[in-house]
Amino acid sequence: MNKKIAVLAGDGIGPEVMEQALKTVKAIEERFDHHFEYTTALVGAVAIEQTGNPYPDETHDVCMKSDAVLFGAIGDPKYDNDPAAKVRPEQGLLAMRKQLGLYANIRPVAAFASLLHKSPLKTELIEDVDFLVLRELTGGIYFGEPRGRSENGDAAFDTCSYHRYEVERIGRLAFEYARKRRKKLTAVDKANILATSRLWRETMLQLHDDYPDVELDFMFVDNAAMQLVTFPKKFDVLVTENMFGDILTDEASVITGSLGLLPSASIGLHTSVFEPVHGSYPQAAGKNIANPMGTILSAALMFEYALGMPRESKLIRQACEQSVRQGIVTADIAAGKPYSTSEVGDRIAQLIGNQE
Ligand code: IPM
Ligand code: MN
């Protein structure tokens, strides 16, 4: 099959983990006799440096014309430490999400059997953990207006707002995913305090009429944060607004042993984007030590969700599992000698070629 893939490596460890993901995608291309066209484009701090804009129009064009976007990471401490900076790399990510209409961010959390000892939680708590978080990605406090500072600068404000249609479209998706899984959906909110959360509850209850076969329950976000580490097995599909989803998925990611393992898919109105959850990890940039599996597993999600190639997706996951079992892993999850980012990438690409 012929497909166009946009490659946005971005900042920090982005380029080096992306290089490994591309090795695996090329191994799939060869093995299945596909033909992929790769177009690289700028995003994040490197885009600011070269064009002044963290999500340049040319990059948006490339994304719109592609069948899928593979994304590395963005962020640079130079901007984090400068509260007065006018443009920030993160604005590029938000602009991309908004302009591509990526309203749903899907973050699957499943434990690797051979890595249970790496989790900060007791093995009996995390064995067989397998859930999916659907995070709303283009609304809420990340985008609400007005926002800013008072005239004298001594106060600041942000706005959390949601429209019914924004809840409906991700809510439906959540019910659909739950239907394909264990049919259990948990909507996470703070309806005891927030008006937006009450709109979410009302809308989810209305949608439930169309999905009577799915069990729906509601959970306050503080309680959800606690249950994720005390009884993670109880979850099947979670759906929540933008900021709660941001926080809960970082928490959820370490349950499986390392933030470096968690992939994500962002889907919506236009081209879907696949990116690791971990971010730019500037301390490791250029050192060839970062875990490339979050990005490689994101490529696996790309085959499944955007390119209609479930077999290819499964093969990548199997190759990652095998690499983990063989101990060919980076320092964050290594029990013995750690392997480098590129060694792990090479091994996974090779395993793809050898899989039955
Ligand atoms: C994420 C990241 C982003 C977010 C940052 C980099 C803007 O933390 O994708 O989870 O907050 O959404
Ligand atoms: Mn985050």
mmCIF file of C-alpha atoms and ligand atoms in Angstrom:
data_model
loop_
_atom_site.group_PDB
_atom_site.id
_atom_site.type_symbol
_atom_site.label_atom_id
_atom_site.label_comp_id
_atom_site.label_asym_id
_atom_site.label_seq_id
_atom_site.Cartn_x
_atom_site.Cartn_y
_atom_site.Cartn_z
ATOM 1 C CA MET A 1 0.000 0.000 0.000
ATOM 2 C CA ASN A 2 1.168 3.556 -0.697
ATOM 3 C CA LYS A 3 0.986 5.977 2.226
ATOM 4 C CA LYS A 4 2.296 9.432 3.060
ATOM 5 C CA ILE A 5 3.794 9.906 6.510
ATOM 6 C CA ALA A 6 4.690 13.306 7.966
ATOM 7 C CA VAL A 7 7.693 13.142 10.292
ATOM 8 C CA LEU A 8 7.878 15.847 12.973
ATOM 9 C CA ALA A 9 10.818 14.969 15.211
ATOM 10 C CA GLY A 10 10.829 18.231 17.205
ATOM 11 C CA ASP A 11 13.089 18.925 20.187
ATOM 12 C CA GLY A 12 15.166 17.259 22.891
ATOM 13 C CA ILE A 13 15.242 13.489 22.470
ATOM 14 C CA GLY A 14 12.615 13.796 19.683
ATOM 15 C CA PRO A 15 15.050 13.353 16.767
ATOM 16 C CA GLU A 16 16.869 10.330 18.231
ATOM 17 C CA VAL A 17 13.742 8.410 19.239
ATOM 18 C CA MET A 18 12.144 9.283 15.898
ATOM 19 C CA GLU A 19 15.134 7.830 14.066
ATOM 20 C CA GLN A 20 14.453 4.496 15.792
ATOM 21 C CA ALA A 21 10.721 4.615 15.044
ATOM 22 C CA LEU A 22 11.540 5.227 11.368
ATOM 23 C CA LYS A 23 13.826 2.185 11.353
ATOM 24 C CA THR A 24 10.908 0.052 12.489
ATOM 25 C CA VAL A 25 8.454 1.653 10.055
ATOM 26 C CA LYS A 26 10.935 1.008 7.233
ATOM 27 C CA ALA A 27 11.336 -2.591 8.372
ATOM 28 C CA ILE A 28 7.548 -2.974 8.084
ATOM 29 C CA GLU A 29 7.594 -1.285 4.690
ATOM 30 C CA GLU A 30 10.134 -3.762 3.413
ATOM 31 C CA ARG A 31 8.576 -6.816 4.925
ATOM 32 C CA PHE A 32 5.072 -6.136 3.622
ATOM 33 C CA ASP A 33 6.158 -4.516 0.385
ATOM 34 C CA HIS A 34 4.443 -1.236 1.170
ATOM 35 C CA HIS A 35 5.563 2.076 -0.179
ATOM 36 C CA PHE A 36 5.717 5.001 2.221
ATOM 37 C CA GLU A 37 6.652 8.555 1.397
ATOM 38 C CA TYR A 38 8.216 10.416 4.325
ATOM 39 C CA THR A 39 8.127 14.199 4.600
ATOM 40 C CA THR A 40 9.951 15.874 7.471
ATOM 41 C CA ALA A 41 8.742 19.192 8.880
ATOM 42 C CA LEU A 42 9.644 21.575 11.686
ATOM 43 C CA VAL A 43 7.842 21.891 15.002
ATOM 44 C CA GLY A 44 8.654 23.230 18.482
ATOM 45 C CA ALA A 45 11.788 25.092 19.574
ATOM 46 C CA VAL A 46 13.697 24.173 16.415
ATOM 47 C CA ALA A 47 10.842 25.662 14.371
ATOM 48 C CA ILE A 48 10.957 28.860 16.458
ATOM 49 C CA GLU A 49 14.681 29.145 15.857
ATOM 50 C CA GLN A 50 14.398 28.649 12.113
ATOM 51 C CA THR A 51 11.098 30.401 11.347
ATOM 52 C CA GLY A 52 9.921 32.268 14.463
ATOM 53 C CA ASN A 53 6.806 30.051 14.593
ATOM 54 C CA PRO A 54 6.556 26.787 16.623
ATOM 55 C CA TYR A 55 4.004 25.344 14.130
ATOM 56 C CA PRO A 56 4.751 26.942 10.759
ATOM 57 C CA ASP A 57 2.125 26.937 7.979
ATOM 58 C CA GLU A 58 4.361 24.730 5.839
ATOM 59 C CA THR A 59 4.323 22.123 8.608
ATOM 60 C CA HIS A 60 0.542 22.292 8.811
ATOM 61 C CA ASP A 61 0.342 21.818 5.023
ATOM 62 C CA VAL A 62 2.566 18.749 5.213
ATOM 63 C CA CYS A 63 0.364 17.292 7.980
ATOM 64 C CA MET A 64 -2.854 17.983 6.087
ATOM 65 C CA LYS A 65 -1.522 16.250 2.968
ATOM 66 C CA SER A 66 -0.325 13.143 4.843
ATOM 67 C CA ASP A 67 -2.132 9.973 5.882
ATOM 68 C CA ALA A 68 -0.576 10.128 9.357
ATOM 69 C CA VAL A 69 1.803 12.257 11.403
ATOM 70 C CA LEU A 70 4.584 10.739 13.492
ATOM 71 C CA PHE A 71 5.624 13.163 16.193
ATOM 72 C CA GLY A 72 8.652 13.118 18.508
ATOM 73 C CA ALA A 73 8.572 15.709 21.284
ATOM 74 C CA ILE A 74 8.700 19.408 21.879
ATOM 75 C CA GLY A 75 10.018 21.625 24.638
ATOM 76 C CA ASP A 76 13.249 23.328 25.583
ATOM 77 C CA PRO A 77 14.384 24.442 29.058
ATOM 78 C CA LYS A 78 15.494 27.749 27.556
ATOM 79 C CA TYR A 79 11.801 28.695 27.296
ATOM 80 C CA ASP A 80 10.664 27.045 30.557
ATOM 81 C CA ASN A 81 13.051 29.262 32.477
ATOM 82 C CA ASP A 82 11.965 32.446 30.733
ATOM 83 C CA PRO A 83 8.456 33.437 31.878
ATOM 84 C CA ALA A 84 8.586 36.487 29.589
ATOM 85 C CA ALA A 85 9.171 34.486 26.366
ATOM 86 C CA LYS A 86 6.619 35.581 23.743
ATOM 87 C CA VAL A 87 6.576 32.328 21.792
ATOM 88 C CA ARG A 88 6.953 28.916 23.364
ATOM 89 C CA PRO A 89 7.504 25.494 21.790
ATOM 90 C CA GLU A 90 4.378 24.110 23.542
ATOM 91 C CA GLN A 91 2.264 26.610 21.612
ATOM 92 C CA GLY A 92 3.285 24.666 18.508
ATOM 93 C CA LEU A 93 1.803 21.479 19.912
ATOM 94 C CA LEU A 94 -1.395 23.240 20.946
ATOM 95 C CA ALA A 95 -1.666 24.949 17.534
ATOM 96 C CA MET A 96 -1.209 21.614 15.799
ATOM 97 C CA ARG A 97 -3.887 19.974 17.966
ATOM 98 C CA LYS A 98 -6.298 22.829 17.295
ATOM 99 C CA GLN A 99 -5.650 23.190 13.568
ATOM 100 C CA LEU A 100 -5.837 19.452 12.911
ATOM 101 C CA GLY A 101 -8.949 19.229 15.116
ATOM 102 C CA LEU A 102 -7.356 16.485 17.243
ATOM 103 C CA TYR A 103 -10.048 16.359 19.879
ATOM 104 C CA ALA A 104 -9.305 12.865 21.205
ATOM 105 C CA ASN A 105 -6.020 11.698 22.656
ATOM 106 C CA ILE A 106 -5.908 7.962 23.218
ATOM 107 C CA ARG A 107 -3.381 6.641 25.718
ATOM 108 C CA PRO A 108 -3.408 2.865 26.195
ATOM 109 C CA VAL A 109 -1.880 1.602 29.433
ATOM 110 C CA ALA A 110 -0.988 -2.089 29.590
ATOM 111 C CA ALA A 111 1.646 -3.799 31.698
ATOM 112 C CA PHE A 112 4.483 -5.690 29.976
ATOM 113 C CA ALA A 113 4.620 -9.051 31.748
ATOM 114 C CA SER A 114 8.428 -9.044 31.868
ATOM 115 C CA LEU A 115 8.589 -5.532 33.356
ATOM 116 C CA LEU A 116 6.259 -5.878 36.319
ATOM 117 C CA HIS A 117 9.184 -5.525 38.731
ATOM 118 C CA LYS A 118 9.929 -2.062 37.307
ATOM 119 C CA SER A 119 6.612 -0.633 38.396
ATOM 120 C CA PRO A 120 6.528 1.383 41.624
ATOM 121 C CA LEU A 121 3.371 -0.610 42.431
ATOM 122 C CA LYS A 122 3.235 -4.133 43.810
ATOM 123 C CA THR A 123 3.130 -6.827 41.139
ATOM 124 C CA GLU A 124 -0.239 -8.202 42.255
ATOM 125 C CA LEU A 125 -1.766 -4.777 41.701
ATOM 126 C CA ILE A 126 -0.564 -4.371 38.145
ATOM 127 C CA GLU A 127 -0.631 -7.860 36.639
ATOM 128 C CA ASP A 128 -3.133 -7.809 33.771
ATOM 129 C CA VAL A 129 -3.709 -4.067 33.980
ATOM 130 C CA ASP A 130 -5.089 -3.012 30.615
ATOM 131 C CA PHE A 131 -6.990 0.218 30.184
ATOM 132 C CA LEU A 132 -7.369 3.090 27.786
ATOM 133 C CA VAL A 133 -7.535 6.759 28.679
ATOM 134 C CA LEU A 134 -9.359 9.076 26.310
ATOM 135 C CA ARG A 135 -8.290 12.616 26.985
ATOM 136 C CA GLU A 136 -10.166 15.521 25.397
ATOM 137 C CA LEU A 137 -7.477 17.533 23.628
ATOM 138 C CA THR A 138 -8.767 20.736 22.059
ATOM 139 C CA GLY A 139 -10.887 22.318 24.792
ATOM 140 C CA GLY A 140 -11.005 23.113 28.486
ATOM 141 C CA ILE A 141 -8.564 25.289 30.369
ATOM 142 C CA TYR A 142 -5.832 24.750 27.772
ATOM 143 C CA PHE A 143 -7.736 26.865 25.258
ATOM 144 C CA GLY A 144 -10.450 28.780 27.162
ATOM 145 C CA GLU A 145 -10.708 32.557 26.911
ATOM 146 C CA PRO A 146 -10.326 34.974 28.564
ATOM 147 C CA ARG A 147 -6.928 34.282 30.032
ATOM 148 C CA GLY A 148 -4.156 36.554 31.182
ATOM 149 C CA ARG A 149 -2.983 38.923 33.879
ATOM 150 C CA SER A 150 -4.680 41.744 35.709
ATOM 151 C CA GLU A 151 -3.553 45.238 34.802
ATOM 152 C CA ASN A 152 -1.168 45.562 37.744
ATOM 153 C CA GLY A 153 0.154 42.053 37.084
ATOM 154 C CA ASP A 154 -0.644 40.797 40.587
ATOM 155 C CA ALA A 155 -3.395 38.412 39.533
ATOM 156 C CA ALA A 156 -3.776 35.906 36.701
ATOM 157 C CA PHE A 157 -6.714 33.980 35.318
ATOM 158 C CA ASP A 158 -7.521 31.077 32.962
ATOM 159 C CA THR A 159 -10.892 29.897 31.764
ATOM 160 C CA CYS A 160 -12.139 26.322 31.576
ATOM 161 C CA SER A 161 -14.985 26.066 29.087
ATOM 162 C CA TYR A 162 -16.658 23.241 27.193
ATOM 163 C CA HIS A 163 -19.466 23.139 24.703
ATOM 164 C CA ARG A 164 -21.884 20.216 24.606
ATOM 165 C CA TYR A 165 -20.735 19.150 21.114
ATOM 166 C CA GLU A 166 -17.150 18.862 22.353
ATOM 167 C CA VAL A 167 -18.214 16.453 25.073
ATOM 168 C CA GLU A 168 -20.529 14.533 22.765
ATOM 169 C CA ARG A 169 -17.930 13.706 20.122
ATOM 170 C CA ILE A 170 -15.323 12.363 22.540
ATOM 171 C CA GLY A 171 -18.032 10.779 24.690
ATOM 172 C CA ARG A 172 -19.298 8.781 21.708
ATOM 173 C CA LEU A 173 -15.806 7.668 20.865
ATOM 174 C CA ALA A 174 -15.313 6.527 24.465
ATOM 175 C CA PHE A 175 -18.524 4.459 24.379
ATOM 176 C CA GLU A 176 -17.448 2.943 21.045
ATOM 177 C CA TYR A 177 -14.049 1.919 22.418
ATOM 178 C CA ALA A 178 -15.616 0.541 25.603
ATOM 179 C CA ARG A 179 -18.013 -1.483 23.447
ATOM 180 C CA LYS A 180 -15.049 -3.097 21.661
ATOM 181 C CA ARG A 181 -13.350 -3.882 24.974
ATOM 182 C CA ARG A 182 -14.752 -4.935 28.363
ATOM 183 C CA LYS A 183 -17.746 -2.574 28.098
ATOM 184 C CA LYS A 184 -16.909 -0.509 31.126
ATOM 185 C CA LEU A 185 -16.583 3.262 30.877
ATOM 186 C CA THR A 186 -15.519 5.613 33.671
ATOM 187 C CA ALA A 187 -16.059 9.339 33.146
ATOM 188 C CA VAL A 188 -13.692 11.334 35.339
ATOM 189 C CA ASP A 189 -14.697 14.828 36.443
ATOM 190 C CA LYS A 190 -15.051 17.226 39.349
ATOM 191 C CA ALA A 191 -18.815 17.624 39.161
ATOM 192 C CA ASN A 192 -19.048 18.495 42.859
ATOM 193 C CA ILE A 193 -17.276 21.780 42.043
ATOM 194 C CA LEU A 194 -17.102 22.608 38.343
ATOM 195 C CA ALA A 195 -19.900 23.689 35.996
ATOM 196 C CA THR A 196 -18.025 22.202 33.022
ATOM 197 C CA SER A 197 -17.932 18.842 34.815
ATOM 198 C CA ARG A 198 -21.692 18.956 35.342
ATOM 199 C CA LEU A 199 -22.149 19.544 31.601
ATOM 200 C CA TRP A 200 -19.884 16.520 30.987
ATOM 201 C CA ARG A 201 -21.992 14.352 33.315
ATOM 202 C CA GLU A 202 -25.270 15.444 31.802
ATOM 203 C CA THR A 203 -23.979 14.801 28.270
ATOM 204 C CA MET A 204 -22.453 11.416 29.111
ATOM 205 C CA LEU A 205 -25.735 10.306 30.708
ATOM 206 C CA GLN A 206 -27.661 11.299 27.583
ATOM 207 C CA LEU A 207 -25.218 9.430 25.342
ATOM 208 C CA HIS A 208 -25.549 6.368 27.554
ATOM 209 C CA ASP A 209 -29.103 5.866 26.170
ATOM 210 C CA ASP A 210 -27.476 4.911 22.852
ATOM 211 C CA TYR A 211 -25.030 2.486 24.509
ATOM 212 C CA PRO A 212 -27.072 0.571 27.091
ATOM 213 C CA ASP A 213 -24.723 -2.427 26.779
ATOM 214 C CA VAL A 214 -21.839 -0.353 28.212
ATOM 215 C CA GLU A 215 -21.627 0.111 31.969
ATOM 216 C CA LEU A 216 -21.040 3.798 32.721
ATOM 217 C CA ASP A 217 -19.818 5.178 36.007
ATOM 218 C CA PHE A 218 -18.549 8.562 37.163
ATOM 219 C CA MET A 219 -15.572 9.271 39.358
ATOM 220 C CA PHE A 220 -14.201 12.497 40.807
ATOM 221 C CA VAL A 221 -10.702 13.194 39.557
ATOM 222 C CA ASP A 222 -9.078 13.168 43.004
ATOM 223 C CA ASN A 223 -10.585 9.768 43.674
ATOM 224 C CA ALA A 224 -9.510 8.552 40.207
ATOM 225 C CA ALA A 225 -5.917 9.634 40.909
ATOM 226 C CA MET A 226 -6.007 7.524 44.071
ATOM 227 C CA GLN A 227 -7.703 4.481 42.495
ATOM 228 C CA LEU A 228 -5.220 4.421 39.607
ATOM 229 C CA VAL A 229 -2.489 3.469 42.042
ATOM 230 C CA THR A 230 -4.523 1.382 44.478
ATOM 231 C CA PHE A 231 -6.704 -0.652 42.126
ATOM 232 C CA PRO A 232 -5.726 0.011 38.494
ATOM 233 C CA LYS A 233 -7.192 -3.310 37.294
ATOM 234 C CA LYS A 234 -10.707 -2.010 37.788
ATOM 235 C CA PHE A 235 -10.438 0.351 34.803
ATOM 236 C CA ASP A 236 -11.306 -0.452 31.200
ATOM 237 C CA VAL A 237 -11.911 2.873 29.414
ATOM 238 C CA LEU A 238 -11.585 6.267 31.102
ATOM 239 C CA VAL A 239 -12.750 9.470 29.470
ATOM 240 C CA THR A 240 -11.959 12.919 30.777
ATOM 241 C CA GLU A 241 -11.355 16.556 29.978
ATOM 242 C CA ASN A 242 -8.055 17.980 28.797
ATOM 243 C CA MET A 243 -6.164 18.911 31.969
ATOM 244 C CA PHE A 244 -7.404 16.008 34.124
ATOM 245 C CA GLY A 245 -6.335 13.704 31.275
ATOM 246 C CA ASP A 246 -2.911 15.321 31.094
ATOM 247 C CA ILE A 247 -2.268 14.715 34.776
ATOM 248 C CA LEU A 248 -3.834 11.268 35.081
ATOM 249 C CA THR A 249 -1.974 9.866 32.059
ATOM 250 C CA ASP A 250 1.421 10.818 33.461
ATOM 251 C CA GLU A 251 0.410 9.026 36.634
ATOM 252 C CA ALA A 252 -0.934 6.052 34.688
ATOM 253 C CA SER A 253 2.198 5.779 32.576
ATOM 254 C CA VAL A 254 4.520 4.852 35.424
ATOM 255 C CA ILE A 255 2.229 2.019 36.488
ATOM 256 C CA THR A 256 3.659 0.033 33.576
ATOM 257 C CA GLY A 257 7.246 0.628 34.591
ATOM 258 C CA SER A 258 8.386 3.644 32.600
ATOM 259 C CA LEU A 259 7.008 6.817 31.096
ATOM 260 C CA GLY A 260 9.320 5.970 28.195
ATOM 261 C CA LEU A 261 7.039 3.125 27.117
ATOM 262 C CA LEU A 262 3.744 4.900 26.700
ATOM 263 C CA PRO A 263 2.479 5.734 23.212
ATOM 264 C CA SER A 264 -0.460 7.904 22.222
ATOM 265 C CA ALA A 265 -2.728 8.538 19.275
ATOM 266 C CA SER A 266 -4.505 11.824 18.687
ATOM 267 C CA ILE A 267 -7.436 11.646 16.351
ATOM 268 C CA GLY A 268 -10.057 14.081 15.172
ATOM 269 C CA LEU A 269 -11.171 16.020 12.136
ATOM 270 C CA HIS A 270 -8.085 15.772 9.920
ATOM 271 C CA THR A 271 -4.853 13.753 9.887
ATOM 272 C CA SER A 272 -4.146 11.797 13.085
ATOM 273 C CA VAL A 273 -0.950 12.313 15.081
ATOM 274 C CA PHE A 274 1.046 9.619 16.891
ATOM 275 C CA GLU A 275 3.433 10.603 19.639
ATOM 276 C CA PRO A 276 5.036 9.235 22.791
ATOM 277 C CA VAL A 277 3.705 10.601 26.073
ATOM 278 C CA HIS A 278 7.157 11.296 27.544
ATOM 279 C CA GLY A 279 8.029 14.719 26.126
ATOM 280 C CA SER A 280 11.422 16.167 25.182
ATOM 281 C CA TYR A 281 13.514 14.968 28.188
ATOM 282 C CA PRO A 282 16.250 17.588 27.565
ATOM 283 C CA GLN A 283 18.671 16.078 30.126
ATOM 284 C CA ALA A 284 19.035 13.040 27.863
ATOM 285 C CA ALA A 285 19.056 14.792 24.490
ATOM 286 C CA GLY A 286 21.899 13.754 22.204
ATOM 287 C CA LYS A 287 23.158 11.106 24.656
ATOM 288 C CA ASN A 288 21.677 8.078 22.902
ATOM 289 C CA ILE A 289 20.189 6.801 26.190
ATOM 290 C CA ALA A 290 16.466 7.637 25.893
ATOM 291 C CA ASN A 291 13.920 4.851 25.531
ATOM 292 C CA PRO A 292 12.656 4.813 21.928
ATOM 293 C CA MET A 293 9.803 2.369 22.651
ATOM 294 C CA GLY A 294 7.159 5.035 23.357
ATOM 295 C CA THR A 295 7.716 6.374 19.835
ATOM 296 C CA ILE A 296 8.016 2.935 18.267
ATOM 297 C CA LEU A 297 4.761 1.871 19.943
ATOM 298 C CA SER A 298 3.208 5.129 18.719
ATOM 299 C CA ALA A 299 4.154 4.024 15.209
ATOM 300 C CA ALA A 300 2.334 0.761 16.004
ATOM 301 C CA LEU A 301 -0.763 2.787 16.894
ATOM 302 C CA MET A 302 -0.357 4.665 13.599
ATOM 303 C CA PHE A 303 -0.613 1.415 11.641
ATOM 304 C CA GLU A 304 -3.699 0.409 13.575
ATOM 305 C CA TYR A 305 -5.625 3.679 13.822
ATOM 306 C CA ALA A 306 -4.615 5.663 10.727
ATOM 307 C CA LEU A 307 -3.308 3.303 8.081
ATOM 308 C CA GLY A 308 -5.723 0.393 8.508
ATOM 309 C CA MET A 309 -2.884 -2.122 8.970
ATOM 310 C CA PRO A 310 -3.552 -4.089 12.167
ATOM 311 C CA ARG A 311 -1.149 -6.921 11.277
ATOM 312 C CA GLU A 312 1.728 -4.486 10.920
ATOM 313 C CA SER A 313 0.778 -2.876 14.207
ATOM 314 C CA LYS A 314 0.766 -6.182 16.018
ATOM 315 C CA LEU A 315 4.137 -7.112 14.617
ATOM 316 C CA ILE A 316 5.736 -3.959 16.026
ATOM 317 C CA ARG A 317 4.220 -4.619 19.441
ATOM 318 C CA GLN A 318 5.457 -8.199 19.374
ATOM 319 C CA ALA A 319 8.950 -7.064 18.404
ATOM 320 C CA CYS A 320 8.987 -4.596 21.312
ATOM 321 C CA GLU A 321 7.824 -7.281 23.732
ATOM 322 C CA GLN A 322 10.502 -9.625 22.475
ATOM 323 C CA SER A 323 13.199 -6.980 22.811
ATOM 324 C CA VAL A 324 12.056 -6.377 26.409
ATOM 325 C CA ARG A 325 12.107 -10.114 27.160
ATOM 326 C CA GLN A 326 15.616 -10.387 25.723
ATOM 327 C CA GLY A 327 16.736 -7.498 27.913
ATOM 328 C CA ILE A 328 17.593 -5.302 24.909
ATOM 329 C CA VAL A 329 16.293 -2.181 26.604
ATOM 330 C CA THR A 330 17.479 1.274 27.674
ATOM 331 C CA ALA A 331 18.618 2.252 31.173
ATOM 332 C CA ASP A 332 15.159 3.278 32.436
ATOM 333 C CA ILE A 333 13.965 -0.346 32.340
ATOM 334 C CA ALA A 334 17.192 -2.365 32.185
ATOM 335 C CA ALA A 335 17.830 -4.960 34.891
ATOM 336 C CA GLY A 336 21.394 -5.583 33.688
ATOM 337 C CA LYS A 337 23.523 -3.784 31.154
ATOM 338 C CA PRO A 338 21.558 -1.006 29.471
ATOM 339 C CA TYR A 339 21.497 -0.713 25.676
ATOM 340 C CA SER A 340 21.575 2.571 23.789
ATOM 341 C CA THR A 341 18.638 4.200 22.025
ATOM 342 C CA SER A 342 19.991 3.206 18.615
ATOM 343 C CA GLU A 343 20.836 -0.373 19.661
ATOM 344 C CA VAL A 344 17.256 -0.855 20.846
ATOM 345 C CA GLY A 345 15.968 0.634 17.567
ATOM 346 C CA ASP A 346 18.225 -1.649 15.522
ATOM 347 C CA ARG A 347 17.131 -4.722 17.451
ATOM 348 C CA ILE A 348 13.425 -3.997 17.121
ATOM 349 C CA ALA A 349 13.786 -3.349 13.382
ATOM 350 C CA GLN A 350 15.692 -6.611 13.056
ATOM 351 C CA LEU A 351 13.070 -8.498 15.090
ATOM 352 C CA ILE A 352 10.369 -7.184 12.766
ATOM 353 C CA GLY A 353 12.215 -8.714 9.867
ATOM 354 C CA ASN A 354 12.469 -12.053 11.704
ATOM 355 C CA GLN A 355 8.975 -12.374 13.222
ATOM 356 C CA GLU A 356 6.940 -15.395 12.152
HETATM 357 C C1 IPM B 1 1.286 16.171 26.878
HETATM 358 C C2 IPM B 1 2.213 17.300 27.258
HETATM 359 C C3 IPM B 1 1.655 18.599 26.697
HETATM 360 C C4 IPM B 1 0.309 18.847 27.340
HETATM 361 C C5 IPM B 1 2.577 19.808 26.864
HETATM 362 C C6 IPM B 1 3.950 19.577 26.305
HETATM 363 C C7 IPM B 1 1.952 21.039 26.247
HETATM 364 O O1 IPM B 1 2.391 17.350 28.630
HETATM 365 O O2 IPM B 1 1.098 15.930 25.664
HETATM 366 O O3 IPM B 1 0.751 15.515 27.769
HETATM 367 O O4 IPM B 1 0.224 19.403 28.439
HETATM 368 O O5 IPM B 1 -0.693 18.497 26.731
HETATM 369 MN MN MN B 2 1.369 15.775 29.752
#
